[in-house]
Amino acid sequence: MPGGEGLVGTRRGTPVAGADLPRQVREDLTRRLRRNRRAFRKDDVQVVEPPLLKRAVGASALGNCMEWFDFGVYSYLAATIGKVFFPGASPAAQVISSFATFAAAFVVRPLGGLVFGPLGDRIGRQKVLATTMIMMAIGTFAIGVIPGYATIGIAAPALLLLARMVQGFSTGGEYGGATTFVAEYSPDRRRGFLSSWLDFGTFVGYALGSALVTVLNLLLTDPQMLSWGWRIPFLIAGPLGVIGLYMRFKLEESPAFRQQLDEHEKSLAQQSAGSEIKDIITNHWRGLLVCMGLVLLYNVTNYMVTGYLPTYQTETLHRSSGSADVLVLIGMVWIVLLITFLGRLSDRVGRRPVYAVAGAAMIVLSVPAFLLIKAEGTWLSILGVLLLSTLLACFAAPSAATLPALFPTAVRYAAMGIGFNFAVAAFGGTTPLVTAALVDATGDDLMPAYYLMLAGVVGLLTVKFLPESAQVPLNGSRPMVGSQEELRELITTSKELYARERTKTPHG
């Protein structure tokens, strides 16, 4: 992974004066210097070793990759799963029933967040992430071995629902923990870029899952897919889970969590889960609301493109499953190509501008995008999917760096578990179900576009209250750098800033 631009910028190796720093960086450093009443020393700054950083980012991204491999598979196989587990229903009811089972996993996600979040703040991020990995693998593998309705009757959809709930419960601790873990490992100057690899893993997993389903649809007949072919992608999750578990057991705890323990600031981390949750809701409600607004913006778009669009094309536009699969797969590959560049961009220009521009663009471009998707001709449909995919990449890229920065270290995992999972459960995972039901009820095949426009409005309102966190140390953590050179630059700049502060307030 290549490096990014500096938190403390350089001109041919010379540190830039403090006045030339981004405003939010200068203000944060100044506050820390006033509190310390001196310039930074080496022990005031955390240096992250590159091998540890790469391993942390890689293992976290793999977990997201596995999680979204399953989501990609399930979304692409929604119609087939409906036929296997709900054979007596009409085609529309089969799809809605399949998406209802899909959405059920999101109902228990907040419960997973409420359990795993406080646990991660008390015993550590690494242990909880290893647990969520194995639970996800078991739940996904189980779907691949559940007999169909024709074999065991009503027990089939009941077991499918149970497996989805195991997945949802584990996912409740997965994304919040993974974003927390990567954010706490990343140097301040590159947090957007490095954290975007987490969602890079997300969309690689989805692309791999959808690509596998596409290949199976091309190689197998419809009866073969209905009989046994649909099971293959789910069975692959078992070996993937073992690999991911091994990688996560090799990880060390994040520097921010270790610092909290080293400094014996464990009053919040040691309290009961109930009291921690009460503290978060009482003292961090603004951060929770901002978190939920951004998650709504990101995940409504996410599940519209990844969860609903394949079925929209087959059931509403009556296209072949092969062409629908390929079209969305193109969008996923496009996101994979874009996302780390947008993460780096958010480090340079800030998180707020990236969200704001993309939110406004979604309000303006949602209807044109769906009109292009509906249009006759392959290239117009591809352009429509690429428009939506670009917007999704703009929301995904800065999220893993932005959301953890809203909360202090001691409650970060739990707060992420609450804010992220409640928003995803209420607005993200229900998007395919609600949109399919709206299209079926109204007969208006532009309903998905209107739904996205509404999400864009909520997103823009949220950005107004989002504090800029690009290149700023995490709340409750020491400044973090990725090399000794960066350490020297930061110390030099802190001396400049501190000298200016003393000049302004000579008796302070």
PDB file of C-alpha atoms in Angstrom, residues 50-209:
ATOM      1  CA  PRO A  50       4.564  -0.822   8.916  1.00  0.00           C
ATOM      2  CA  PRO A  51       4.466  -4.664   9.220  1.00  0.00           C
ATOM      3  CA  LEU A  52       1.950  -4.488  12.084  1.00  0.00           C
ATOM      4  CA  LEU A  53      -0.101  -1.915  10.201  1.00  0.00           C
ATOM      5  CA  LYS A  54      -0.269  -4.014   7.032  1.00  0.00           C
ATOM      6  CA  ARG A  55      -1.259  -7.116   8.990  1.00  0.00           C
ATOM      7  CA  ALA A  56      -3.992  -5.252  10.875  1.00  0.00           C
ATOM      8  CA  VAL A  57      -5.453  -3.739   7.718  1.00  0.00           C
ATOM      9  CA  GLY A  58      -5.203  -7.024   5.793  1.00  0.00           C
ATOM     10  CA  ALA A  59      -6.855  -9.189   8.464  1.00  0.00           C
ATOM     11  CA  SER A  60      -9.665  -6.680   8.993  1.00  0.00           C
ATOM     12  CA  ALA A  61     -10.287  -6.336   5.271  1.00  0.00           C
ATOM     13  CA  LEU A  62     -10.424 -10.127   4.924  1.00  0.00           C
ATOM     14  CA  GLY A  63     -13.201 -10.297   7.514  1.00  0.00           C
ATOM     15  CA  ASN A  64     -15.228  -7.734   5.601  1.00  0.00           C
ATOM     16  CA  CYS A  65     -14.451  -9.583   2.384  1.00  0.00           C
ATOM     17  CA  MET A  66     -15.894 -12.782   3.787  1.00  0.00           C
ATOM     18  CA  GLU A  67     -18.959 -11.053   5.207  1.00  0.00           C
ATOM     19  CA  TRP A  68     -19.781  -9.435   1.885  1.00  0.00           C
ATOM     20  CA  PHE A  69     -18.997 -12.536  -0.107  1.00  0.00           C
ATOM     21  CA  ASP A  70     -22.049 -13.974   1.622  1.00  0.00           C
ATOM     22  CA  PHE A  71     -24.158 -10.855   1.013  1.00  0.00           C
ATOM     23  CA  GLY A  72     -23.223 -10.853  -2.647  1.00  0.00           C
ATOM     24  CA  VAL A  73     -24.133 -14.503  -2.987  1.00  0.00           C
ATOM     25  CA  TYR A  74     -27.432 -14.104  -1.145  1.00  0.00           C
ATOM     26  CA  SER A  75     -28.443 -11.011  -3.134  1.00  0.00           C
ATOM     27  CA  TYR A  76     -27.708 -12.660  -6.470  1.00  0.00           C
ATOM     28  CA  LEU A  77     -29.471 -15.869  -5.433  1.00  0.00           C
ATOM     29  CA  ALA A  78     -32.526 -14.197  -3.860  1.00  0.00           C
ATOM     30  CA  ALA A  79     -34.910 -15.462  -6.545  1.00  0.00           C
ATOM     31  CA  THR A  80     -33.447 -19.005  -6.406  1.00  0.00           C
ATOM     32  CA  ILE A  81     -33.517 -19.095  -2.591  1.00  0.00           C
ATOM     33  CA  GLY A  82     -37.142 -17.962  -2.728  1.00  0.00           C
ATOM     34  CA  LYS A  83     -38.010 -20.925  -4.947  1.00  0.00           C
ATOM     35  CA  VAL A  84     -36.128 -23.414  -2.737  1.00  0.00           C
ATOM     36  CA  PHE A  85     -37.479 -22.259   0.618  1.00  0.00           C
ATOM     37  CA  PHE A  86     -40.839 -20.663  -0.311  1.00  0.00           C
ATOM     38  CA  PRO A  87     -42.037 -22.773  -3.277  1.00  0.00           C
ATOM     39  CA  GLY A  88     -45.773 -22.284  -2.724  1.00  0.00           C
ATOM     40  CA  ALA A  89     -45.704 -18.496  -3.049  1.00  0.00           C
ATOM     41  CA  SER A  90     -46.071 -16.375  -6.178  1.00  0.00           C
ATOM     42  CA  PRO A  91     -42.837 -15.196  -7.846  1.00  0.00           C
ATOM     43  CA  ALA A  92     -43.205 -11.697  -6.322  1.00  0.00           C
ATOM     44  CA  ALA A  93     -43.967 -13.148  -2.883  1.00  0.00           C
ATOM     45  CA  GLN A  94     -40.975 -15.503  -3.179  1.00  0.00           C
ATOM     46  CA  VAL A  95     -38.634 -12.574  -3.785  1.00  0.00           C
ATOM     47  CA  ILE A  96     -40.163 -10.546  -0.951  1.00  0.00           C
ATOM     48  CA  SER A  97     -39.969 -13.563   1.398  1.00  0.00           C
ATOM     49  CA  SER A  98     -36.328 -14.106   0.455  1.00  0.00           C
ATOM     50  CA  PHE A  99     -35.536 -10.450   1.111  1.00  0.00           C
ATOM     51  CA  ALA A 100     -37.494 -10.591   4.376  1.00  0.00           C
ATOM     52  CA  THR A 101     -35.181 -13.401   5.498  1.00  0.00           C
ATOM     53  CA  PHE A 102     -32.262 -11.272   4.289  1.00  0.00           C
ATOM     54  CA  ALA A 103     -33.576  -8.357   6.360  1.00  0.00           C
ATOM     55  CA  ALA A 104     -34.070 -10.574   9.443  1.00  0.00           C
ATOM     56  CA  ALA A 105     -30.305 -10.709   9.893  1.00  0.00           C
ATOM     57  CA  PHE A 106     -30.339  -6.941  10.284  1.00  0.00           C
ATOM     58  CA  VAL A 107     -32.973  -7.081  12.995  1.00  0.00           C
ATOM     59  CA  VAL A 108     -30.537  -8.895  15.318  1.00  0.00           C
ATOM     60  CA  ARG A 109     -27.517  -6.810  14.289  1.00  0.00           C
ATOM     61  CA  PRO A 110     -28.187  -4.179  16.981  1.00  0.00           C
ATOM     62  CA  LEU A 111     -28.279  -6.968  19.557  1.00  0.00           C
ATOM     63  CA  GLY A 112     -24.878  -8.156  18.330  1.00  0.00           C
ATOM     64  CA  GLY A 113     -23.591  -4.597  18.575  1.00  0.00           C
ATOM     65  CA  LEU A 114     -24.931  -4.244  22.115  1.00  0.00           C
ATOM     66  CA  VAL A 115     -23.165  -7.472  23.143  1.00  0.00           C
ATOM     67  CA  PHE A 116     -19.906  -7.318  21.218  1.00  0.00           C
ATOM     68  CA  GLY A 117     -19.361  -3.533  21.396  1.00  0.00           C
ATOM     69  CA  PRO A 118     -18.985  -3.192  25.182  1.00  0.00           C
ATOM     70  CA  LEU A 119     -17.116  -6.505  25.225  1.00  0.00           C
ATOM     71  CA  GLY A 120     -14.601  -5.123  22.720  1.00  0.00           C
ATOM     72  CA  ASP A 121     -14.078  -2.047  24.900  1.00  0.00           C
ATOM     73  CA  ARG A 122     -13.395  -4.243  27.950  1.00  0.00           C
ATOM     74  CA  ILE A 123     -11.414  -7.269  26.738  1.00  0.00           C
ATOM     75  CA  GLY A 124     -10.008  -5.882  23.487  1.00  0.00           C
ATOM     76  CA  ARG A 125     -10.834  -5.550  19.803  1.00  0.00           C
ATOM     77  CA  GLN A 126      -8.798  -8.526  18.580  1.00  0.00           C
ATOM     78  CA  LYS A 127     -10.553 -11.204  20.676  1.00  0.00           C
ATOM     79  CA  VAL A 128     -14.014 -10.054  19.690  1.00  0.00           C
ATOM     80  CA  LEU A 129     -13.122  -9.827  15.992  1.00  0.00           C
ATOM     81  CA  ALA A 130     -11.853 -13.423  16.064  1.00  0.00           C
ATOM     82  CA  THR A 131     -15.182 -14.507  17.582  1.00  0.00           C
ATOM     83  CA  THR A 132     -17.303 -12.676  15.011  1.00  0.00           C
ATOM     84  CA  MET A 133     -15.247 -14.195  12.200  1.00  0.00           C
ATOM     85  CA  ILE A 134     -15.927 -17.787  13.222  1.00  0.00           C
ATOM     86  CA  MET A 135     -19.619 -17.104  13.865  1.00  0.00           C
ATOM     87  CA  MET A 136     -20.031 -15.613  10.411  1.00  0.00           C
ATOM     88  CA  ALA A 137     -18.336 -18.627   8.816  1.00  0.00           C
ATOM     89  CA  ILE A 138     -20.594 -21.063  10.686  1.00  0.00           C
ATOM     90  CA  GLY A 139     -23.770 -19.174   9.773  1.00  0.00           C
ATOM     91  CA  THR A 140     -22.861 -18.923   6.093  1.00  0.00           C
ATOM     92  CA  PHE A 141     -21.752 -22.560   5.827  1.00  0.00           C
ATOM     93  CA  ALA A 142     -24.986 -23.660   7.516  1.00  0.00           C
ATOM     94  CA  ILE A 143     -27.104 -22.052   4.775  1.00  0.00           C
ATOM     95  CA  GLY A 144     -25.317 -24.259   2.248  1.00  0.00           C
ATOM     96  CA  VAL A 145     -26.341 -27.482   4.004  1.00  0.00           C
ATOM     97  CA  ILE A 146     -29.955 -26.712   5.000  1.00  0.00           C
ATOM     98  CA  PRO A 147     -32.390 -29.002   3.096  1.00  0.00           C
ATOM     99  CA  GLY A 148     -35.026 -27.268   1.004  1.00  0.00           C
ATOM    100  CA  TYR A 149     -38.759 -26.949   1.671  1.00  0.00           C
ATOM    101  CA  ALA A 150     -39.479 -29.983  -0.481  1.00  0.00           C
ATOM    102  CA  THR A 151     -37.385 -32.134   1.894  1.00  0.00           C
ATOM    103  CA  ILE A 152     -38.203 -30.934   5.426  1.00  0.00           C
ATOM    104  CA  GLY A 153     -41.141 -28.579   4.931  1.00  0.00           C
ATOM    105  CA  ILE A 154     -41.576 -25.530   7.156  1.00  0.00           C
ATOM    106  CA  ALA A 155     -38.384 -26.383   9.048  1.00  0.00           C
ATOM    107  CA  ALA A 156     -36.384 -25.305   5.971  1.00  0.00           C
ATOM    108  CA  PRO A 157     -37.259 -21.571   6.037  1.00  0.00           C
ATOM    109  CA  ALA A 158     -37.070 -21.667   9.868  1.00  0.00           C
ATOM    110  CA  LEU A 159     -33.475 -22.982   9.747  1.00  0.00           C
ATOM    111  CA  LEU A 160     -32.614 -20.465   7.024  1.00  0.00           C
ATOM    112  CA  LEU A 161     -33.903 -17.709   9.276  1.00  0.00           C
ATOM    113  CA  LEU A 162     -31.853 -19.051  12.201  1.00  0.00           C
ATOM    114  CA  ALA A 163     -28.661 -19.165  10.116  1.00  0.00           C
ATOM    115  CA  ARG A 164     -29.274 -15.607   8.913  1.00  0.00           C
ATOM    116  CA  MET A 165     -29.757 -14.466  12.505  1.00  0.00           C
ATOM    117  CA  VAL A 166     -26.427 -16.033  13.530  1.00  0.00           C
ATOM    118  CA  GLN A 167     -24.831 -14.097  10.673  1.00  0.00           C
ATOM    119  CA  GLY A 168     -26.589 -10.899  11.708  1.00  0.00           C
ATOM    120  CA  PHE A 169     -25.599 -11.267  15.352  1.00  0.00           C
ATOM    121  CA  SER A 170     -21.931 -11.757  14.450  1.00  0.00           C
ATOM    122  CA  THR A 171     -22.004  -8.919  11.928  1.00  0.00           C
ATOM    123  CA  GLY A 172     -23.259  -6.655  14.713  1.00  0.00           C
ATOM    124  CA  GLY A 173     -19.763  -6.834  16.168  1.00  0.00           C
ATOM    125  CA  GLU A 174     -17.827  -7.145  12.914  1.00  0.00           C
ATOM    126  CA  TYR A 175     -17.941  -3.856  11.024  1.00  0.00           C
ATOM    127  CA  GLY A 176     -17.893  -1.581  14.072  1.00  0.00           C
ATOM    128  CA  GLY A 177     -14.983  -3.557  15.496  1.00  0.00           C
ATOM    129  CA  ALA A 178     -13.085  -3.728  12.227  1.00  0.00           C
ATOM    130  CA  THR A 179     -13.408   0.013  11.581  1.00  0.00           C
ATOM    131  CA  THR A 180     -12.375   0.749  15.167  1.00  0.00           C
ATOM    132  CA  PHE A 181      -9.407  -1.585  14.909  1.00  0.00           C
ATOM    133  CA  VAL A 182      -8.109  -0.211  11.604  1.00  0.00           C
ATOM    134  CA  ALA A 183      -8.710   3.420  12.593  1.00  0.00           C
ATOM    135  CA  GLU A 184      -6.789   2.892  15.840  1.00  0.00           C
ATOM    136  CA  TYR A 185      -3.891   1.353  13.939  1.00  0.00           C
ATOM    137  CA  SER A 186      -3.682   3.953  11.161  1.00  0.00           C
ATOM    138  CA  PRO A 187      -1.333   6.973  11.199  1.00  0.00           C
ATOM    139  CA  ASP A 188      -3.345  10.188  11.342  1.00  0.00           C
ATOM    140  CA  ARG A 189      -2.156  11.448   7.973  1.00  0.00           C
ATOM    141  CA  ARG A 190      -3.289   8.292   6.127  1.00  0.00           C
ATOM    142  CA  ARG A 191      -6.324   7.140   8.107  1.00  0.00           C
ATOM    143  CA  GLY A 192      -8.746   7.744   5.238  1.00  0.00           C
ATOM    144  CA  PHE A 193      -6.582   5.870   2.751  1.00  0.00           C
ATOM    145  CA  LEU A 194      -5.771   2.923   5.020  1.00  0.00           C
ATOM    146  CA  SER A 195      -9.301   2.592   6.393  1.00  0.00           C
ATOM    147  CA  SER A 196     -10.703   2.566   2.853  1.00  0.00           C
ATOM    148  CA  TRP A 197      -9.005  -0.822   2.390  1.00  0.00           C
ATOM    149  CA  LEU A 198     -11.608  -2.175   4.807  1.00  0.00           C
ATOM    150  CA  ASP A 199     -14.399  -1.327   2.381  1.00  0.00           C
ATOM    151  CA  PHE A 200     -12.122  -2.384  -0.472  1.00  0.00           C
ATOM    152  CA  GLY A 201     -12.383  -5.828   1.131  1.00  0.00           C
ATOM    153  CA  THR A 202     -16.140  -5.376   1.353  1.00  0.00           C
ATOM    154  CA  PHE A 203     -16.580  -4.867  -2.360  1.00  0.00           C
ATOM    155  CA  VAL A 204     -13.971  -7.430  -3.369  1.00  0.00           C
ATOM    156  CA  GLY A 205     -15.959  -9.950  -1.329  1.00  0.00           C
ATOM    157  CA  TYR A 206     -19.200  -8.894  -2.955  1.00  0.00           C
ATOM    158  CA  ALA A 207     -17.623  -8.988  -6.412  1.00  0.00           C
ATOM    159  CA  LEU A 208     -16.187 -12.455  -5.794  1.00  0.00           C
ATOM    160  CA  GLY A 209     -19.532 -13.730  -4.541  1.00  0.00           C
TER     161      GLY A 209
END
